[in-house]
Tab-separated table of C-alpha atoms and ligand atoms in Angstrom:
chain	number	residue	atom	x	y	z
A	1	MET	CA	-48.488	18.264	45.669
A	2	LYS	CA	-49.175	15.413	43.310
A	3	ILE	CA	-52.569	15.053	41.453
A	4	ALA	CA	-53.931	11.908	40.011
A	5	ILE	CA	-56.986	12.345	37.799
A	6	THR	CA	-59.113	9.168	37.502
A	7	ARG	CA	-62.540	8.287	36.275
A	8	ALA	CA	-65.095	6.031	37.873
A	9	VAL	CA	-65.737	2.771	35.663
A	10	SER	CA	-68.547	3.083	33.024
A	11	ARG	CA	-71.532	1.005	33.452
A	12	SER	CA	-70.982	0.048	29.627
A	13	ILE	CA	-67.457	-1.202	30.263
A	14	ALA	CA	-68.389	-4.623	28.782
A	15	ASP	CA	-68.730	-2.848	25.332
A	16	CYS	CA	-65.068	-1.630	25.492
A	17	GLN	CA	-62.775	-1.531	22.475
A	18	LEU	CA	-60.831	-4.750	21.986
A	19	THR	CA	-57.860	-5.325	19.761
A	20	HIS	CA	-55.785	-8.324	20.888
A	21	LEU	CA	-58.140	-9.994	23.306
A	22	GLU	CA	-61.288	-12.119	22.834
A	23	ARG	CA	-64.276	-10.540	24.388
A	24	THR	CA	-65.084	-12.069	27.750
A	25	PRO	CA	-67.781	-10.941	30.294
A	26	ILE	CA	-66.572	-8.105	32.457
A	27	ASP	CA	-68.257	-7.757	35.723
A	28	TYR	CA	-68.899	-3.919	36.436
A	29	GLY	CA	-69.080	-4.514	40.146
A	30	VAL	CA	-65.783	-6.405	40.368
A	31	ALA	CA	-64.216	-3.757	37.901
A	32	SER	CA	-65.459	-1.011	40.113
A	33	GLY	CA	-64.231	-2.525	43.314
A	34	GLN	CA	-60.823	-3.250	41.954
A	35	HIS	CA	-60.627	0.333	40.474
A	36	ALA	CA	-61.581	1.712	44.120
A	37	GLU	CA	-58.572	-0.229	45.318
A	38	TYR	CA	-56.405	1.361	42.731
A	39	VAL	CA	-57.616	4.894	43.687
A	40	ARG	CA	-57.024	3.941	47.423
A	41	LEU	CA	-53.417	3.186	46.639
A	42	LEU	CA	-52.872	6.297	44.707
A	43	ALA	CA	-54.085	8.269	47.718
A	44	ALA	CA	-52.017	6.245	49.970
A	45	LEU	CA	-48.945	6.963	47.826
A	46	GLY	CA	-49.477	10.626	48.469
A	47	CYS	CA	-51.750	11.621	45.558
A	48	HIS	CA	-54.625	14.112	45.735
A	49	VAL	CA	-57.129	12.230	43.601
A	50	ILE	CA	-59.560	13.934	41.421
A	51	GLU	CA	-61.937	11.172	40.503
A	52	LEU	CA	-64.269	12.243	37.591
A	53	PRO	CA	-67.782	10.944	37.214
A	54	ALA	CA	-68.124	7.980	34.804
A	55	LEU	CA	-69.208	8.550	31.292
A	56	ASP	CA	-71.645	5.771	30.900
A	57	ASN	CA	-71.965	6.268	27.214
A	58	CYS	CA	-68.143	5.906	26.671
A	59	PRO	CA	-67.365	2.327	27.567
A	60	ASP	CA	-63.511	2.921	27.887
A	61	ALA	CA	-63.633	6.206	29.738
A	62	VAL	CA	-61.933	4.867	32.876
A	63	PHE	CA	-58.746	4.630	30.702
A	64	VAL	CA	-57.989	8.242	31.200
A	65	GLU	CA	-54.386	7.988	30.328
A	66	ASP	CA	-55.181	7.782	26.586
A	67	THR	CA	-56.889	11.295	26.622
A	68	ALA	CA	-53.918	13.415	27.760
A	69	LEU	CA	-50.195	13.840	28.180
A	70	VAL	CA	-49.434	16.039	31.071
A	71	LEU	CA	-45.961	17.478	31.451
A	72	GLU	CA	-44.511	20.084	33.780
A	73	GLU	CA	-44.995	22.745	31.082
A	74	VAL	CA	-48.173	21.810	29.207
A	75	ALA	CA	-51.069	19.351	28.991
A	76	VAL	CA	-51.348	18.087	25.518
A	77	ILE	CA	-55.051	16.787	24.774
A	78	CYS	CA	-54.846	13.622	22.788
A	79	ARG	CA	-57.074	12.736	19.800
A	80	PRO	CA	-57.629	8.945	20.603
A	81	GLY	CA	-57.256	6.729	17.452
A	82	SER	CA	-60.602	4.984	18.390
A	83	PRO	CA	-63.259	7.405	17.155
A	84	ALA	CA	-65.531	5.961	19.879
A	85	ARG	CA	-63.111	7.129	22.438
A	86	GLN	CA	-62.749	10.814	21.148
A	87	PRO	CA	-65.706	12.207	23.214
A	88	GLU	CA	-63.614	11.318	26.325
A	89	THR	CA	-61.363	14.131	25.995
A	90	PHE	CA	-63.695	17.227	26.440
A	91	SER	CA	-63.970	16.651	30.272
A	92	ILE	CA	-60.353	15.829	30.686
A	93	ALA	CA	-59.344	19.117	29.189
A	94	GLU	CA	-61.807	20.931	31.648
A	95	ALA	CA	-60.220	18.994	34.541
A	96	LEU	CA	-56.713	19.902	33.482
A	97	ARG	CA	-57.452	23.503	32.675
A	98	PRO	CA	-56.898	24.744	36.173
A	99	PHE	CA	-53.396	23.255	36.254
A	100	ARG	CA	-51.830	23.519	32.816
A	101	GLU	CA	-51.794	25.401	29.464
A	102	ILE	CA	-53.874	23.181	27.261
A	103	VAL	CA	-52.784	22.311	23.611
A	104	GLU	CA	-54.568	19.820	21.422
A	105	ILE	CA	-53.721	17.166	18.844
A	106	ARG	CA	-55.739	17.949	15.797
A	107	ALA	CA	-57.212	15.891	12.804
A	108	PRO	CA	-55.892	13.960	11.191
A	109	GLY	CA	-53.402	13.386	13.733
A	110	THR	CA	-54.258	10.774	16.303
A	111	VAL	CA	-52.531	9.884	19.662
A	112	ASP	CA	-53.546	7.591	22.474
A	113	GLY	CA	-51.696	8.561	25.692
A	114	GLY	CA	-51.044	4.864	26.243
A	115	ASP	CA	-48.495	5.134	23.421
A	116	VAL	CA	-46.566	7.863	24.955
A	117	LEU	CA	-43.578	6.874	27.128
A	118	ARG	CA	-41.704	9.765	28.969
A	119	ILE	CA	-38.205	9.349	30.150
A	120	GLY	CA	-37.013	12.723	31.356
A	121	LYS	CA	-36.918	14.736	28.117
A	122	GLN	CA	-36.934	11.866	26.003
A	123	ILE	CA	-40.358	11.045	24.560
A	124	ARG	CA	-41.104	7.699	22.813
A	125	ALA	CA	-44.389	7.427	21.008
A	126	GLY	CA	-45.842	4.173	19.810
A	127	LEU	CA	-46.803	4.108	16.172
A	128	SER	CA	-49.676	1.854	16.715
A	129	THR	CA	-53.342	1.174	15.562
A	130	ARG	CA	-54.113	4.225	17.664
A	131	THR	CA	-51.420	6.804	17.184
A	132	ASN	CA	-50.307	7.795	13.743
A	133	GLU	CA	-47.161	9.612	12.158
A	134	GLU	CA	-49.010	12.938	11.969
A	135	GLY	CA	-50.119	12.807	15.665
A	136	VAL	CA	-46.357	12.032	16.568
A	137	ARG	CA	-45.287	14.954	14.402
A	138	GLN	CA	-47.774	17.263	16.053
A	139	LEU	CA	-46.757	16.145	19.478
A	140	ALA	CA	-42.857	16.742	18.582
A	141	GLU	CA	-43.890	20.195	17.173
A	142	ILE	CA	-45.666	21.078	20.337
A	143	LEU	CA	-43.089	19.846	22.767
A	144	GLU	CA	-39.967	21.012	20.840
A	145	PRO	CA	-39.881	24.588	22.381
A	146	TRP	CA	-39.356	22.976	25.861
A	147	GLY	CA	-36.492	20.770	24.631
A	148	TYR	CA	-38.219	17.336	24.511
A	149	ASP	CA	-37.011	14.918	21.908
A	150	VAL	CA	-39.958	12.937	20.566
A	151	ARG	CA	-39.453	9.773	18.424
A	152	GLY	CA	-41.937	7.549	16.843
A	153	VAL	CA	-41.325	3.636	17.511
A	154	ALA	CA	-43.215	0.955	15.706
A	155	ILE	CA	-45.515	-1.041	17.953
A	156	ASP	CA	-47.552	-3.826	16.248
A	157	ARG	CA	-47.647	-6.677	18.709
A	158	ALA	CA	-49.423	-4.878	21.526
A	159	LEU	CA	-52.109	-2.229	21.740
A	160	HIS	CA	-50.013	0.597	23.007
A	161	LEU	CA	-46.370	1.239	23.422
A	162	LYS	CA	-46.651	1.229	27.116
A	163	SER	CA	-48.352	-2.269	27.027
A	164	ALA	CA	-44.723	-3.365	26.145
A	165	VAL	CA	-42.477	-0.973	28.052
A	166	THR	CA	-42.728	1.333	30.898
A	167	LEU	CA	-40.494	3.370	33.302
A	168	VAL	CA	-39.870	1.735	36.775
A	169	ARG	CA	-37.034	4.030	37.994
A	170	GLY	CA	-36.765	7.655	37.031
A	171	GLY	CA	-34.415	10.353	37.673
A	172	ASP	CA	-30.812	10.437	36.272
A	173	ASP	CA	-30.606	6.559	36.300
A	174	PRO	CA	-33.794	5.463	34.331
A	175	LEU	CA	-34.793	1.907	34.263
A	176	LEU	CA	-37.308	0.301	32.017
A	177	LEU	CA	-39.616	-2.726	32.400
A	178	VAL	CA	-39.846	-4.181	28.860
A	179	ASN	CA	-41.516	-7.179	27.222
A	180	PRO	CA	-39.054	-8.110	24.621
A	181	ALA	CA	-41.664	-10.229	22.782
A	182	TRP	CA	-43.698	-7.011	21.985
A	183	ILE	CA	-41.112	-4.586	21.376
A	184	ALA	CA	-37.889	-4.681	19.546
A	185	PRO	CA	-34.875	-4.501	22.105
A	186	SER	CA	-33.173	-1.891	19.911
A	187	THR	CA	-36.018	0.500	20.657
A	188	VAL	CA	-34.987	0.579	24.271
A	189	ALA	CA	-31.163	-0.046	23.722
A	190	ALA	CA	-30.153	3.420	24.938
A	191	PHE	CA	-31.683	2.712	28.443
A	192	GLU	CA	-31.109	0.107	31.032
A	193	TYR	CA	-34.055	-2.459	31.312
A	194	VAL	CA	-35.388	-5.417	33.090
A	195	GLU	CA	-37.357	-7.957	31.046
A	196	THR	CA	-40.706	-9.307	32.081
A	197	ASP	CA	-40.963	-12.946	32.939
A	198	PRO	CA	-41.973	-14.846	29.645
A	199	SER	CA	-44.943	-16.287	31.314
A	200	GLU	CA	-46.336	-12.723	32.059
A	201	PRO	CA	-46.542	-10.792	28.930
A	202	ALA	CA	-48.823	-8.066	30.226
A	203	ALA	CA	-46.524	-7.394	33.148
A	204	ALA	CA	-44.555	-4.701	31.236
A	205	ASN	CA	-47.406	-2.164	32.244
A	206	ALA	CA	-46.279	-0.712	35.556
A	207	LEU	CA	-46.901	2.803	37.062
A	208	LEU	CA	-44.090	4.641	38.631
A	209	ILE	CA	-45.296	6.977	41.472
A	210	ASP	CA	-42.211	8.775	42.896
A	211	ASP	CA	-40.034	5.696	43.792
A	212	THR	CA	-42.827	3.060	44.099
A	213	VAL	CA	-43.610	0.762	41.276
A	214	VAL	CA	-47.430	-0.140	41.130
A	215	MET	CA	-48.224	-3.392	39.511
A	216	PRO	CA	-51.160	-5.843	39.115
A	217	GLU	CA	-51.023	-8.391	41.721
A	218	ALA	CA	-51.136	-11.238	39.083
A	219	PHE	CA	-47.476	-10.917	37.979
A	220	ALA	CA	-45.396	-12.317	40.952
A	221	ARG	CA	-42.229	-13.497	38.623
A	222	THR	CA	-41.903	-10.189	37.060
A	223	ARG	CA	-42.533	-8.517	40.516
A	224	LYS	CA	-39.557	-10.531	41.891
A	225	ARG	CA	-37.299	-9.490	39.121
A	226	LEU	CA	-37.981	-5.796	40.064
A	227	ALA	CA	-37.687	-6.337	43.790
A	228	ASP	CA	-34.238	-8.071	43.025
A	229	ARG	CA	-33.261	-4.712	41.538
A	230	GLY	CA	-34.048	-3.092	44.730
A	231	LEU	CA	-37.298	-1.500	43.729
A	232	SER	CA	-40.267	-0.735	45.931
A	233	ILE	CA	-43.391	-2.289	44.701
A	234	ARG	CA	-47.095	-2.178	45.662
A	235	THR	CA	-49.837	-4.299	43.811
A	236	VAL	CA	-53.350	-3.865	43.113
A	237	PRO	CA	-55.943	-6.396	41.794
A	238	ALA	CA	-56.504	-5.413	38.247
A	239	SER	CA	-57.932	-8.694	36.623
A	240	GLU	CA	-61.307	-7.093	35.479
A	241	LEU	CA	-60.144	-4.166	33.621
A	242	ALA	CA	-57.269	-6.302	32.156
A	243	LYS	CA	-60.151	-8.021	30.149
A	244	ALA	CA	-60.776	-4.663	28.600
A	245	GLU	CA	-57.057	-4.343	27.677
A	246	GLY	CA	-56.446	-1.873	30.524
A	247	GLY	CA	-53.452	-2.020	32.946
A	248	VAL	CA	-52.388	0.128	35.715
A	249	THR	CA	-50.859	3.030	33.832
A	250	CYS	CA	-54.137	3.577	31.914
A	251	CYS	CA	-56.440	4.411	34.786
A	252	SER	CA	-54.776	7.694	35.924
A	253	LEU	CA	-53.152	10.908	34.896
A	254	VAL	CA	-50.632	11.816	37.494
A	255	PHE	CA	-48.748	15.087	37.691
A	256	GLU	CA	-47.150	17.612	40.086
A	257	VAL	CA	-48.606	20.978	40.915
A	258	GLY	CA	-47.164	23.953	42.778
A	259	ARG	CA	-43.540	23.491	41.917
A	260	GLY	CA	-41.300	25.978	40.114
B	301	CIR	C1	-59.178	0.476	24.419
B	301	CIR	O1	-58.987	-0.388	23.504
B	301	CIR	O2	-58.970	1.732	24.055
B	301	CIR	C2	-59.351	0.148	25.738
B	301	CIR	N1	-60.258	-1.102	25.732
B	301	CIR	C3	-58.146	-0.145	26.479
B	301	CIR	C4	-57.277	1.164	26.626
B	301	CIR	C5	-56.057	0.717	27.525
B	301	CIR	N2	-55.435	2.085	27.632
B	301	CIR	C6	-54.031	1.998	27.834
B	301	CIR	O3	-53.362	1.095	27.658
B	301	CIR	N3	-53.509	3.211	28.018
């Protein structure tokens, strides 16, 4: 069974952290409605959705991806690089405890889950304003016993590594979706990749659920590039949380239970 942990949008979402975008009004009702469509799509794609209650005093808590990295063997509870977001992790650890051994990133290390890209046993961790060298060192140390190869990669033109590159086909034949304006092509040279359309820089953040690529509905040109590669794509409205610098990977933690 596949589980997706999500969290309802905070009523204080308009007070979110912003790094690369100007603050513009965010409508809580619209954001909640779009988030509900996202949750419905995850369920339609076969996920058992565990929706946690909103944390109204944590504006960014809807972006659960940043709080944990869930692998088959272990759940790593992150220490988000924005201090305002660190209180989000407690309830995530409790939600994950029934399913995984829990290990934590500790101070002075910081890791945002949005910086962690997993391609099989290869893990790339963005060294960003949120994730530091010590956080990546701890991640590598935690995951080494299970054979994961964790490497830091510089990311300075986008909030997170996965703002710039995500996995759109898994298995033995991985395919990445990359915005080459935000990440040096050499970082992904070892893997096959498709570039986002130049007019759609934020399109690189796509969420892979089994063989389906979930994308914001706004990115028709990049969607066509993926469709031309034979990928199956579903779209969701995601414009309101995009104003908070959130994309489709950010709003869920998806993992398998009951295998092996
Ligand atoms: C933040 O700055 O932390 C939020 N406003 C956006 C987080 C987006 N998360 C993600 O890309 N994984």
